[in-house]
Coordinates of C-alpha atoms and ligand atoms in Angstrom, one line a residue:
S26 CA 3.0 -17.5 -7.3
A27 CA 3.7 -15.8 -4.3
A28 CA 5.7 -12.5 -6.1
E29 CA 2.0 -12.4 -8.7
V30 CA 0.3 -12.6 -4.5
S31 CA 2.9 -9.4 -3.3
N32 CA 1.5 -8.2 -6.9
T33 CA -1.9 -7.7 -6.9
P34 CA -3.7 -5.0 -4.9
G35 CA -4.1 -5.0 -0.7
N36 CA -7.1 -7.1 0.7
F37 CA -9.7 -4.5 2.1
E38 CA -9.4 -4.8 5.6
A39 CA -11.6 -3.4 8.4
V40 CA -11.1 -0.9 9.9
G41 CA -14.4 0.5 11.7
T42 CA -18.0 -0.5 11.9
V43 CA -20.9 2.4 10.2
S44 CA -22.4 3.1 13.5
E45 CA -18.9 4.0 15.0
L46 CA -19.3 6.5 11.9
E47 CA -22.3 7.6 12.0
S48 CA -22.2 8.6 15.5
Q49 CA -18.0 9.9 15.7
G50 CA -18.2 11.6 12.0
Q51 CA -15.2 9.5 11.6
I52 CA -12.9 6.6 11.8
L53 CA -10.0 7.2 12.4
K54 CA -7.0 4.8 12.8
E55 CA -3.3 5.4 13.9
N56 CA -1.8 1.4 13.2
F57 CA -3.0 1.0 9.1
Q58 CA -1.5 -0.9 7.6
N59 CA 2.1 1.8 6.9
G60 CA 0.7 4.8 8.0
A61 CA -2.6 6.1 9.7
I62 CA -6.1 6.1 7.7
S63 CA -9.2 8.5 8.4
V64 CA -12.4 7.6 6.9
T65 CA -15.1 10.4 6.5
R66 CA -19.0 10.0 5.2
N67 CA -21.0 12.8 2.6
P68 CA -23.3 13.7 4.8
E69 CA -25.8 13.6 1.9
N70 CA -25.5 10.5 0.6
A71 CA -24.1 8.2 3.6
E72 CA -22.9 5.2 0.9
L73 CA -20.4 7.8 -0.1
L74 CA -16.7 7.5 1.6
Y75 CA -14.1 9.1 1.4
A76 CA -10.8 7.5 3.3
V77 CA -7.1 9.2 2.5
N78 CA -3.8 9.1 5.1
P79 CA -4.4 11.8 7.6
T80 CA -0.8 12.6 7.3
C81 CA 0.3 16.0 6.5
T82 CA 2.2 16.4 3.8
H83 CA 4.0 19.7 4.6
K84 CA 6.0 18.0 7.5
G85 CA 4.0 15.1 8.8
C86 CA 2.2 16.1 11.1
L87 CA -1.7 14.1 11.9
V88 CA -4.3 16.5 10.5
D89 CA -7.7 16.9 12.7
W90 CA -10.9 16.2 11.2
N91 CA -12.8 20.0 11.4
A92 CA -16.9 18.1 11.1
G93 CA -18.1 21.5 11.0
E94 CA -16.3 22.8 8.2
R95 CA -16.3 19.4 6.2
K96 CA -12.5 19.5 6.3
Y97 CA -8.9 18.6 7.4
L98 CA -7.2 21.3 9.1
C99 CA -2.9 21.1 9.7
P100 CA -2.7 21.9 13.3
C101 CA 0.9 22.5 12.8
H102 CA 0.9 25.6 9.9
G103 CA -2.5 25.6 8.9
S104 CA -2.6 23.2 5.7
E105 CA -6.2 22.3 5.4
Y106 CA -7.4 19.3 3.0
S107 CA -11.2 18.6 1.5
P108 CA -12.5 15.4 2.5
D109 CA -10.5 13.0 -0.1
G110 CA -7.5 14.6 -0.2
T111 CA -7.5 17.7 -2.2
L112 CA -5.2 20.5 -0.9
L113 CA -7.3 23.3 -0.5
K114 CA -4.5 25.3 1.4
G115 CA -0.4 25.0 1.8
P116 CA 1.9 25.3 3.1
A117 CA 1.8 21.8 2.1
E118 CA 1.6 21.0 -1.8
E119 CA 0.4 17.2 -2.4
N120 CA -2.7 16.2 -1.4
L121 CA -3.0 13.6 1.0
P122 CA -2.5 9.7 -0.4
P123 CA -7.0 8.4 -1.1
Y124 CA -7.8 4.5 -0.1
L125 CA -10.4 2.8 -1.8
V126 CA -12.8 2.1 0.7
K127 CA -16.4 0.2 1.0
I128 CA -19.5 -0.5 3.4
E129 CA -19.9 -4.6 3.1
G130 CA -22.6 -5.2 6.1
E131 CA -21.8 -3.3 9.0
Q132 CA -18.2 -3.4 8.1
V133 CA -15.8 -0.2 6.9
L134 CA -12.8 -2.1 4.7
V135 CA -10.7 -0.1 3.3
Q136 CA -7.8 -1.5 0.9
A137 CA -4.5 -1.4 2.3
Ligands
LIG211 FE1 1.2 20.1 8.5 FE2 3.3 22.0 8.6 S1 2.7 19.8 8.8 S2 1.1 22.0 7.5

């Protein structure tokens, strides 16, 4: 039934390509489903991706991905998060929400 369908986890949706991720180090979409989405990859394992909502849990600024330090830095008050969204430094008190992410062919897909 329609009710059952709406209770199932969201479908995976393409947010970008593997080559985009490799050349830019990040896929950022600000208009994904109910919020922004950011995908980064583990440089030691190209198959290992992380997807989070990059909206700072402190006051809602969009956090910047710092590829050199491999963490998200909030430009507003300095909170920091690891690639999987784990809070490293406040004033934020909560992690960034993670999303399931996978590669299919050339496409990077995130579960909505
Ligand atoms: Fe990110 Fe305040 S909004 S630290």
